[in-house]
XYZ file of C-alpha atoms in Angstrom:
703
model
C -27.370 31.843 24.805
C -30.524 32.395 22.771
C -32.624 33.037 25.837
C -29.996 35.338 27.269
C -30.040 37.365 24.083
C -33.797 37.907 24.179
C -33.826 39.033 27.801
C -31.906 42.229 27.071
C -34.694 43.571 24.848
C -35.906 46.911 26.243
C -39.493 47.608 25.168
C -39.374 51.218 26.336
C -36.365 51.896 24.195
C -37.377 49.964 21.082
C -41.137 50.658 21.245
C -41.814 47.094 20.046
C -43.276 44.267 22.119
C -40.849 41.437 21.466
C -42.914 38.748 23.200
C -45.931 39.433 21.018
C -43.868 39.399 17.842
C -42.186 36.115 18.761
C -45.547 34.573 19.586
C -46.811 35.524 16.118
C -43.820 33.827 14.469
C -44.313 30.704 16.590
C -47.953 30.431 15.516
C -47.073 30.697 11.841
C -44.047 28.379 12.289
C -42.336 29.054 8.975
C -39.932 26.290 7.957
C -37.721 28.533 5.890
C -35.346 27.428 3.129
C -32.944 24.553 3.571
C -29.637 24.670 1.737
C -26.624 22.363 1.574
C -25.279 20.494 4.602
C -28.124 21.471 6.914
C -28.079 25.231 6.384
C -31.490 26.822 6.979
C -32.669 30.426 6.615
C -35.975 31.555 8.173
C -37.240 35.067 7.375
C -40.371 36.680 8.758
C -41.444 40.323 8.583
C -44.302 42.147 10.273
C -45.199 45.827 10.516
C -42.955 46.310 13.534
C -40.225 43.652 13.352
C -38.114 41.918 10.697
C -36.709 38.598 11.911
C -34.042 36.411 10.277
C -32.951 33.101 11.777
C -29.794 31.391 10.468
C -29.176 27.763 11.440
C -25.750 26.267 10.651
C -25.037 28.993 8.106
C -22.177 29.327 5.681
C -19.942 32.357 5.736
C -21.363 33.977 2.607
C -24.919 33.640 3.887
C -24.134 35.270 7.214
C -22.120 38.144 5.761
C -24.901 38.969 3.318
C -27.566 38.943 6.040
C -25.333 41.085 8.245
C -24.931 43.699 5.524
C -28.679 43.781 4.981
C -29.262 44.274 8.702
C -26.695 47.042 9.111
C -27.892 48.969 6.061
C -31.602 48.735 6.886
C -33.562 51.868 7.864
C -34.389 50.642 11.348
C -33.838 52.303 14.659
C -32.711 49.274 16.638
C -30.715 46.171 15.595
C -30.513 43.093 17.784
C -27.863 40.426 16.998
C -27.693 37.131 18.909
C -25.044 34.459 18.311
C -25.837 31.180 20.055
C -23.270 28.870 18.414
C -19.706 27.684 18.887
C -16.917 30.223 19.344
C -13.133 30.001 19.353
C -11.932 31.073 22.749
C -8.753 32.766 21.555
C -10.027 35.477 19.206
C -13.768 35.082 19.765
C -14.554 34.169 16.143
C -17.951 32.637 15.523
C -17.734 29.138 14.069
C -19.823 28.723 10.937
C -20.211 25.833 8.545
C -17.223 26.641 6.317
C -15.386 29.412 8.147
C -15.378 31.929 10.956
C -16.944 35.349 11.441
C -14.588 37.536 13.419
C -14.535 41.058 14.770
C -12.543 42.085 11.718
C -15.280 40.776 9.414
C -17.930 42.717 11.323
C -15.844 45.889 11.212
C -15.357 45.541 7.475
C -19.090 45.129 6.899
C -19.850 48.069 9.188
C -17.591 50.393 7.200
C -19.238 49.767 3.840
C -20.664 52.767 2.068
C -24.345 51.785 2.307
C -24.078 51.136 6.038
C -22.256 54.366 6.802
C -24.751 56.339 4.729
C -27.649 55.101 6.890
C -25.749 55.695 10.134
C -24.836 59.248 9.156
C -28.455 59.907 8.162
C -29.674 58.820 11.606
C -26.696 59.862 13.675
C -26.863 59.221 17.408
C -30.294 57.603 17.105
C -29.430 54.047 16.064
C -28.862 51.463 18.789
C -27.365 48.003 18.441
C -27.131 45.114 20.891
C -24.745 42.211 20.224
C -24.995 39.031 22.281
C -22.138 36.554 21.921
C -19.574 34.669 23.960
C -17.413 36.798 26.166
C -14.196 36.107 24.306
C -11.953 37.852 21.864
C -12.139 41.515 20.917
C -15.894 42.000 20.615
C -15.861 44.282 23.640
C -13.659 46.731 21.731
C -16.297 47.539 19.079
C -17.939 50.480 20.918
C -14.578 52.235 20.995
C -14.013 52.065 17.250
C -14.107 55.299 15.286
C -16.623 54.018 12.745
C -19.102 53.194 15.563
C -19.116 56.529 17.343
C -22.253 57.819 15.563
C -24.326 54.944 16.926
C -24.641 53.211 20.272
C -23.313 49.643 20.415
C -23.661 47.467 23.496
C -22.009 44.072 23.942
C -23.897 41.557 26.117
C -26.150 44.065 27.908
C -27.949 43.230 31.126
C -31.275 41.417 31.311
C -34.522 43.361 31.171
C -37.238 40.772 30.516
C -38.308 37.937 32.767
C -36.795 34.510 32.107
C -40.150 32.777 32.613
C -41.769 34.362 29.582
C -43.915 31.771 27.804
C -43.663 33.493 24.436
C -39.873 33.437 24.452
C -39.717 29.822 25.602
C -42.306 28.854 22.965
C -40.191 30.439 20.236
C -37.128 28.532 21.444
C -39.086 25.281 21.418
C -40.167 26.053 17.845
C -36.516 26.329 16.744
C -35.176 23.394 18.771
C -36.064 20.587 16.299
C -34.250 22.432 13.519
C -30.970 22.406 15.419
C -29.729 18.828 15.077
C -26.372 17.971 16.632
C -24.496 15.327 14.648
C -21.931 12.879 15.960
C -18.653 12.093 14.214
C -19.871 8.608 13.400
C -22.735 10.112 11.405
C -20.635 12.838 9.816
C -17.752 10.569 8.795
C -19.375 7.413 7.519
C -17.272 4.472 6.416
C -17.327 2.744 3.043
C -17.363 -0.884 1.978
C -15.445 -0.061 -1.212
C -11.773 0.384 -0.340
C -8.821 0.322 -2.707
C -5.976 2.312 -4.201
C -5.632 4.740 -7.086
C -3.085 4.054 -9.826
C -1.830 7.465 -10.862
C -0.313 7.634 -14.336
C 1.276 11.021 -13.671
C 1.596 13.411 -10.710
C -1.933 14.397 -9.654
C -3.259 16.959 -7.171
C -6.802 16.865 -5.803
C -7.946 20.156 -4.247
C -10.958 19.918 -1.946
C -13.375 22.726 -0.968
C -11.990 23.414 2.480
C -13.870 26.650 3.143
C -11.610 29.153 4.861
C -9.149 26.314 5.308
C -7.615 24.188 2.600
C -7.100 20.532 1.831
C -5.286 18.800 -1.012
C -4.196 15.274 -1.872
C -1.055 14.813 -3.935
C -0.555 11.443 -5.549
C 1.861 9.560 -7.766
C 1.854 5.901 -8.642
C 2.638 4.161 -5.370
C 2.422 7.124 -2.985
C -0.092 9.732 -1.810
C 0.059 12.595 0.668
C -2.718 14.614 2.306
C -1.973 18.263 3.071
C -4.270 19.776 5.733
C -7.906 18.906 6.249
C -10.020 21.991 5.659
C -12.142 23.978 8.081
C -15.348 22.017 8.493
C -15.811 19.358 11.135
C -17.194 17.178 8.388
C -13.852 16.851 6.630
C -14.114 17.965 3.033
C -11.778 15.189 1.857
C -13.523 12.374 3.712
C -15.929 11.330 0.968
C -12.898 10.744 -1.254
C -10.380 9.431 1.270
C -12.676 6.883 2.906
C -12.362 4.723 -0.224
C -8.561 4.666 0.036
C -6.757 1.867 1.775
C -3.970 4.115 3.043
C -2.715 7.676 3.300
C 1.051 7.302 3.109
C 1.707 10.714 4.665
C -0.309 13.544 6.222
C 1.020 17.099 6.538
C -0.626 19.504 8.998
C 0.834 22.902 8.137
C -0.533 24.900 11.108
C -2.703 24.789 14.187
C -5.259 27.584 13.904
C -8.973 28.242 13.459
C -9.076 27.293 9.799
C -7.283 23.970 10.043
C -7.843 22.266 13.376
C -11.326 20.823 12.875
C -10.964 18.794 9.675
C -7.919 16.698 10.589
C -8.907 16.628 14.255
C -12.269 15.057 13.443
C -10.729 12.367 11.206
C -8.061 11.390 13.736
C -10.683 11.240 16.489
C -12.918 9.102 14.285
C -10.094 6.648 13.652
C -9.362 6.438 17.358
C -12.947 5.495 18.174
C -13.084 2.719 15.571
C -10.883 1.059 12.985
C -11.846 2.811 9.778
C -10.043 3.409 6.507
C -7.821 5.006 5.382
C -4.805 4.014 7.423
C -2.238 6.743 8.092
C 1.419 5.985 7.400
C 3.238 9.064 8.727
C 2.243 12.411 10.220
C 4.098 15.710 9.768
C 3.231 18.695 11.931
C 4.667 21.119 14.462
C 2.266 20.074 17.218
C 4.420 19.149 20.212
C 3.007 17.362 23.197
C 2.186 19.775 26.017
C 4.183 19.333 29.188
C 1.596 20.866 31.551
C -2.072 19.932 31.105
C -4.999 21.730 32.737
C -6.773 19.834 35.482
C -10.203 18.406 34.660
C -11.784 20.162 37.674
C -10.842 23.593 36.383
C -13.042 23.283 33.285
C -16.404 22.798 35.003
C -17.416 26.449 34.856
C -16.225 26.987 31.316
C -18.698 27.726 28.533
C -19.361 24.466 26.637
C -19.690 26.405 23.386
C -16.123 27.701 23.571
C -13.542 25.831 21.502
C -10.041 25.950 22.945
C -7.244 25.417 20.423
C -4.946 24.208 23.185
C -7.331 21.375 23.932
C -7.855 20.588 20.273
C -4.115 20.480 19.649
C -3.524 18.223 22.625
C -6.444 16.050 21.534
C -4.855 15.544 18.118
C -1.539 14.517 19.697
C -3.315 12.099 22.061
C -5.323 10.538 19.244
C -2.165 10.101 17.164
C -0.485 8.351 20.074
C -3.411 5.959 20.261
C -2.817 5.230 16.564
C 0.946 4.675 17.164
C 1.806 7.872 15.333
C 4.090 10.652 16.486
C 4.036 14.006 14.694
C 7.378 14.721 13.042
C 8.381 18.367 13.325
C 9.300 20.169 10.112
C 11.848 22.961 10.143
C 13.808 24.580 7.364
C 16.827 22.580 6.268
C 19.086 22.500 3.235
C 18.543 18.776 2.857
C 15.075 17.649 1.764
C 12.914 15.005 3.374
C 12.730 12.033 1.020
C 9.120 10.905 0.916
C 9.259 8.303 -1.844
C 11.791 6.696 -4.160
C 11.448 3.863 -6.633
C 14.124 2.719 -9.064
C 13.012 3.375 -12.612
C 10.066 5.492 -11.478
C 11.280 8.605 -9.678
C 11.918 10.425 -6.410
C 9.618 12.638 -4.325
C 11.302 15.099 -1.948
C 9.853 17.674 0.438
C 11.787 20.897 1.015
C 10.681 22.756 4.157
C 10.712 26.482 3.307
C 9.556 27.757 6.704
C 9.802 27.995 9.689
C 13.416 28.032 10.863
C 14.122 26.098 14.018
C 16.120 28.906 15.641
C 13.713 31.740 14.758
C 12.280 33.864 17.549
C 8.718 33.098 16.430
C 9.238 29.366 16.917
C 10.792 29.874 20.329
C 7.921 32.108 21.423
C 5.328 29.668 20.112
C 6.860 26.710 21.937
C 7.165 28.695 25.152
C 3.514 29.756 25.129
C 2.366 26.338 23.961
C 3.970 24.498 26.851
C 2.810 27.168 29.315
C -0.787 27.071 28.071
C -0.829 30.822 27.496
C -4.190 31.819 25.979
C -2.578 34.841 24.373
C -1.003 32.479 21.862
C -4.223 32.303 19.832
C -5.656 35.674 20.843
C -5.967 38.471 18.326
C -3.911 41.611 18.804
C -5.740 44.920 18.931
C -3.496 47.424 17.187
C -3.617 49.777 14.245
C -0.866 47.945 12.408
C -1.654 44.577 10.937
C -0.015 41.784 12.901
C 0.204 38.198 11.789
C -1.016 35.729 14.384
C 1.849 33.819 15.909
C 0.449 30.478 14.769
C 0.603 31.752 11.183
C 4.205 32.891 11.540
C 5.235 29.350 12.485
C 3.096 27.695 9.804
C 4.854 25.062 7.715
C 5.560 26.046 4.129
C 6.662 23.028 2.098
C 7.773 22.478 -1.484
C 7.132 19.072 -3.028
C 9.471 18.153 -5.895
C 8.802 15.091 -8.054
C 11.803 14.105 -10.191
C 10.880 11.284 -12.591
C 13.450 8.673 -13.562
C 12.911 9.426 -17.245
C 15.178 12.419 -17.961
C 12.788 13.661 -20.647
C 9.809 13.983 -18.265
C 9.064 17.343 -16.663
C 10.020 17.906 -13.032
C 6.916 18.718 -10.958
C 7.122 21.330 -8.175
C 4.180 22.183 -5.896
C 4.348 24.795 -3.132
C 2.066 24.431 -0.102
C 2.344 27.779 1.731
C -0.053 27.022 4.584
C -0.635 30.318 6.424
C 2.961 31.505 6.080
C 3.361 35.246 5.355
C 4.875 36.258 2.036
C 8.118 37.581 3.469
C 8.735 34.262 5.233
C 8.186 32.383 1.981
C 10.603 34.653 0.113
C 13.171 34.229 2.853
C 12.937 30.454 2.625
C 13.010 30.307 -1.166
C 16.174 32.390 -1.128
C 17.883 29.468 0.595
C 17.000 27.159 -2.309
C 18.045 29.360 -5.214
C 21.184 27.256 -5.765
C 19.099 24.260 -6.866
C 19.045 23.795 -10.633
C 15.332 23.029 -10.885
C 14.563 26.309 -9.086
C 16.225 28.358 -11.826
C 13.764 27.460 -14.590
C 10.031 27.836 -14.948
C 9.815 24.451 -16.679
C 12.625 21.945 -16.762
C 13.542 18.295 -17.151
C 16.442 16.335 -15.721
C 17.996 16.216 -19.185
C 17.830 19.983 -19.694
C 19.502 20.851 -16.380
C 22.044 17.993 -16.258
C 25.717 19.123 -16.608
C 27.867 17.881 -19.497
C 29.702 14.996 -17.854
C 30.394 12.826 -20.919
C 33.098 14.990 -22.554
C 36.004 12.588 -22.003
C 34.074 9.520 -23.046
C 32.779 11.078 -26.238
C 36.280 12.343 -27.132
C 37.775 8.878 -26.842
C 35.028 7.337 -28.908
C 35.381 9.933 -31.641
C 39.176 9.450 -31.715
C 38.829 5.701 -32.054
C 36.268 6.031 -34.822
C 38.523 8.467 -36.653
C 41.457 6.029 -36.508
C 39.356 3.173 -37.784
C 37.950 5.311 -40.587
C 41.423 6.381 -41.856
C 42.248 4.359 -45.015
C 45.649 2.592 -45.041
C 47.685 1.837 -48.181
C 46.902 -1.615 -49.585
C 49.353 -4.387 -48.803
C 51.568 -5.709 -51.554
C 50.345 -9.224 -50.906
C 46.758 -8.194 -51.626
C 45.636 -8.013 -55.242
C 42.207 -7.000 -56.389
C 40.627 -9.645 -58.547
C 37.158 -10.505 -59.665
C 36.973 -12.897 -56.721
C 37.769 -10.169 -54.183
C 35.915 -10.347 -50.851
C 33.160 -7.904 -50.010
C 33.924 -4.409 -48.715
C 33.983 -5.345 -45.055
C 36.373 -8.254 -45.592
C 38.600 -6.209 -47.902
C 38.794 -3.439 -45.330
C 39.938 -5.940 -42.745
C 42.775 -7.099 -45.055
C 43.873 -3.561 -45.923
C 44.428 -2.614 -42.273
C 46.851 -5.220 -40.882
C 49.218 -2.683 -39.365
C 46.521 -0.992 -37.280
C 45.953 -4.173 -35.282
C 49.534 -5.472 -34.835
C 49.217 -5.605 -31.102
C 45.967 -7.540 -31.295
C 47.536 -9.852 -33.881
C 50.382 -10.641 -31.524
C 47.990 -11.348 -28.687
C 45.829 -13.618 -30.838
C 48.852 -15.497 -32.215
C 50.297 -15.930 -28.733
C 46.995 -17.301 -27.498
C 46.859 -19.714 -30.436
C 50.407 -20.888 -29.762
C 49.628 -21.477 -26.088
C 46.551 -23.481 -26.997
C 48.543 -25.549 -29.492
C 51.250 -26.267 -26.920
C 48.631 -27.460 -24.458
C 47.168 -29.772 -27.065
C 50.563 -31.153 -28.158
C 50.893 -33.611 -25.276
C 47.466 -35.127 -26.024
C 47.954 -35.459 -29.803
C 51.568 -36.663 -30.294
C 50.792 -39.128 -33.083
C 48.658 -36.658 -35.008
C 51.380 -34.005 -34.705
C 54.077 -36.313 -36.070
C 51.875 -37.391 -38.961
C 50.993 -33.816 -39.836
C 54.668 -32.792 -39.589
C 55.780 -35.450 -42.074
C 52.945 -34.599 -44.435
C 53.773 -30.906 -44.260
C 57.521 -31.373 -44.915
C 56.940 -33.704 -47.872
C 54.296 -31.648 -49.570
C 55.369 -28.027 -49.064
C 59.033 -27.461 -48.273
C 58.766 -23.794 -49.092
C 56.838 -23.179 -45.875
C 59.957 -23.758 -43.827
C 61.468 -20.534 -45.097
C 58.490 -18.480 -44.026
C 58.898 -17.108 -40.525
C 55.834 -16.507 -38.376
C 55.666 -12.792 -37.680
C 53.218 -13.123 -34.818
C 55.261 -15.783 -33.013
C 58.644 -14.053 -33.244
C 57.231 -10.686 -32.283
C 58.963 -8.944 -35.212
C 56.695 -6.160 -36.446
C 58.505 -5.929 -39.789
C 58.064 -9.592 -40.587
C 54.957 -9.147 -42.733
C 56.726 -6.565 -44.864
C 59.753 -8.806 -45.435
C 57.588 -11.659 -46.640
C 55.809 -9.667 -49.318
C 58.410 -10.287 -52.062
C 58.316 -14.014 -51.367
C 54.563 -13.967 -51.723
C 54.850 -12.329 -55.102
C 57.643 -14.594 -56.464
C 56.332 -17.851 -55.078
C 56.258 -20.457 -57.853
C 52.876 -21.850 -58.700
C 51.988 -24.485 -61.269
C 50.843 -23.252 -64.630
C 47.511 -21.717 -63.602
C 47.986 -18.176 -62.324
C 44.261 -17.385 -62.091
C 43.950 -20.410 -59.833
C 46.653 -18.993 -57.567
C 44.718 -15.782 -57.222
C 41.618 -17.744 -56.467
C 43.533 -19.687 -53.821
C 44.604 -16.427 -52.303
C 40.992 -15.299 -52.153
C 40.017 -18.551 -50.549
C 42.787 -18.104 -48.024
C 41.599 -14.634 -47.238
C 38.113 -15.930 -46.758
C 39.472 -18.634 -44.502
C 41.326 -15.966 -42.604
C 38.167 -13.984 -41.968
C 36.371 -17.115 -41.000
C 39.078 -18.174 -38.568
C 39.072 -14.784 -36.898
C 35.446 -15.218 -35.918
C 36.237 -18.227 -33.706
C 38.322 -18.153 -30.534
C 41.565 -20.216 -30.519
C 40.468 -22.062 -27.401
C 37.488 -23.455 -29.288
C 39.481 -24.620 -32.331
C 41.977 -26.830 -30.498
C 39.499 -29.306 -29.005
C 37.904 -29.692 -32.420
C 41.182 -30.976 -33.891
C 41.902 -33.314 -30.990
C 38.475 -34.866 -31.179
C 38.846 -35.697 -34.878
C 39.529 -39.398 -35.588
C 39.616 -41.809 -38.478
C 38.605 -40.462 -41.840
C 37.581 -37.055 -40.505
C 40.901 -36.631 -38.721
C 42.901 -37.335 -41.884
C 40.707 -35.027 -43.903
C 41.098 -32.244 -41.379
C 44.885 -32.697 -41.300
C 45.198 -32.699 -45.077
C 42.881 -29.728 -45.426
C 44.840 -27.735 -42.852
C 48.082 -28.401 -44.707
C 46.904 -26.950 -48.030
C 47.402 -23.185 -47.396
C 50.733 -22.003 -48.800
C 53.164 -19.571 -47.243
C 51.329 -16.740 -48.910
C 48.105 -17.656 -47.202
C 49.835 -18.098 -43.856
C 51.260 -14.642 -44.136
C 47.919 -13.114 -44.962
C 46.347 -14.970 -42.064
C 48.975 -13.646 -39.675
C 48.341 -10.126 -40.862
C 44.594 -10.216 -40.783
C 44.203 -12.262 -37.621
C 44.083 -9.153 -35.448
C 41.247 -7.464 -37.286
C 38.115 -9.093 -36.006
C 35.370 -8.786 -38.635
C 31.879 -7.749 -37.767
C 29.065 -10.241 -37.403
C 27.818 -9.652 -40.935
C 31.116 -10.760 -42.543
C 30.645 -14.441 -41.817
C 27.379 -14.913 -43.742
C 28.889 -13.180 -46.779
C 31.961 -15.460 -46.795
C 29.844 -18.553 -46.348
C 27.669 -17.634 -49.300
C 30.728 -17.232 -51.555
C 32.158 -20.638 -50.680
C 28.823 -22.406 -50.890
C 27.631 -20.854 -54.123
C 30.771 -20.534 -56.215
C 33.715 -22.668 -55.079
C 36.869 -22.323 -57.197
C 37.616 -25.340 -59.364
C 41.375 -25.036 -58.985
C 41.071 -25.742 -55.269
C 39.624 -29.165 -55.936
C 42.417 -29.983 -58.329
C 45.114 -28.710 -55.987
C 43.759 -30.642 -53.056
C 43.737 -33.820 -55.063
C 47.341 -33.322 -56.208
C 48.637 -32.599 -52.735
C 46.854 -35.576 -51.263
C 48.627 -37.795 -53.763
C 52.022 -36.383 -52.789
C 51.434 -36.807 -49.045
C 52.842 -40.271 -48.572
C 53.654 -41.232 -45.049
C 54.300 -44.494 -43.275
C 51.486 -43.660 -40.926
C 48.987 -43.049 -43.720
C 47.090 -46.113 -44.879
C 45.500 -46.503 -48.326
C 42.101 -46.832 -46.665
C 42.520 -43.396 -45.171
C 43.749 -41.846 -48.442
C 40.856 -42.953 -50.594
C 38.163 -41.027 -48.722
C 40.298 -37.925 -48.881
C 40.353 -37.931 -52.676
C 36.674 -38.712 -52.940
C 35.510 -36.201 -50.317
C 37.838 -33.378 -51.183
C 35.147 -31.163 -52.647
C 32.565 -31.722 -49.949
C 35.168 -30.982 -47.303
C 35.963 -27.683 -48.958
C 32.284 -26.807 -49.044
C 31.803 -27.705 -45.401
C 34.868 -25.801 -44.189
C 32.876 -22.821 -42.855
C 30.953 -25.205 -40.611
C 34.064 -26.779 -39.014
C 35.494 -23.389 -37.965
C 38.985 -24.867 -37.382
C 41.857 -22.417 -37.383
C 44.990 -23.344 -39.455
C 47.185 -21.777 -36.815
C 45.769 -23.981 -34.070
C 46.127 -27.452 -35.726
C 48.801 -29.956 -34.641
C 50.348 -29.820 -38.085
C 50.767 -26.102 -37.933
C 52.202 -26.311 -34.434
C 54.808 -28.867 -35.513
C 55.750 -26.767 -38.510
C 56.207 -23.689 -36.314
C 58.363 -25.678 -33.906
C 60.612 -26.796 -36.795
C 60.857 -23.240 -38.052
C 62.003 -22.050 -34.636
C 64.720 -24.754 -34.568
């Protein structure tokens, strides 16, 4: 291509001997300036010719040199492109982008360029040598080029055996160094994973293309691969153990080389990172061109059909099949972890049934070169491959409702009106209605019924009830929590019945195993306290008014000469009641059955001491289960300040309890250990209603 470009130089027209000028440059052999990634610029000026040589240039470098050339006060301009070209639209492939006919036209219409052309109208000539592809042949017909003469790929004038031209080409040859994929995409010995603490997006310099890596803890996704053949993300991704997902939004000039090079590199050798899943609308072609038909084709032409098919073939070799992405109401779930969050991908465009998709697939399978060709018209037309580009919305919804929902839109090359059309389909989603939102801020109020029930229950429990007649406030009154439990017997009648029924069932089950103990306790109870027989059990009979009927009896019950002691006994009974409520009836029954010897007699005599007044209070308060903090308070009262009258009363009642089954050896320990047994009552946790003596007494009352 370089030699072909020099041969069209007409000395008679330009009045400059090109061979002599090139020989002068070859003798001086300037090395020029080397920039990043192998870019080199060589400039040389003589009295007759200004020469600029660009090797592997970037887009900005070429466009600046082109503007300088077009705006220079020279009579003839000679442009030679001897690099790779896309066959569809004829764009020149640079290091980080393409230089198309549209870019040249834009530079040609700048004010400085047009000023020079108008000043030397019809005298300026321009030769452009490039691949015969695309719309370069349409430049001479443009309106802005009518005041100068432009020729595309003119015929040869010079001889091909010129030593000066061949010497200049040999001078430039060592500076043009082709690089293999193995050298461009080197592997790394350091491979691992990244622990993301929050959603993170890495954006790589993809030139005219784009490349980004989205990552959360446990998942990462690569979106596109950039323009350059040396993938812009490779220096970062080669240290990763795995790419969980790869999204290729479109197949066009700006995106095919980066991902294509990486997939080809992985096919040639096992290199990291591994690829988990591949998304892309790159279907496998049904009809493939024959290998014999490509012999005469220019090796510097890049065919997007071949590149697309090459990507599909390389993915097959890696056991990967591209998954097509079309607009759908339901998202594609990419990642979900309980307690961490969910990552979904909403495909905004294209629609499966759109005419653009149908046309693209038809031309793709037919191998129609017009698919990637530019359209020459006055109105701006989007390339078809851009109309079918994937536009995806990634939505990260963390499990913590207070964390912000992350939304990232990857438009690809989708036109604006296609993006708006797709977003209109998602306007019903709650997280699309706010600029910033959390799951807590957009969640509907679904706890109305539950909160209403809880508030109603708390209001009922907080309502104070009138104090019972059997309860008298004394200086030995229980603490506030225990007193509140005594003052609300009527609120828990149903629970009291259930607890009493459970206690009765447990006592009946234990009766067959403790017949002797029940008879002994029955005789002791009838001898010591006959007044208990007149007291009905309200919980056993199921009569709700029973506690109210027993209140006068509790007030008029005779008590020996110490009334303060009776009040203290009542307090002790109330404390016992609270203590009994803490334990389940099923646990109290085995404790009584297991008692034997001295402990069994002590337990039986201690259970017989509560009077009818205490039994009534226990039946009332049994339903109200105290909170966990009530028990320590009651224990501290009994341990620290036991009432003296209790000791005296226990001693008197033990003396009265004479029974044929009671031996003197068993009575003596009772009198001696009466006080310690009272102090250790909170530890035994035996319920009066669940003892054999109490069960026998209740059976007699029913008879």
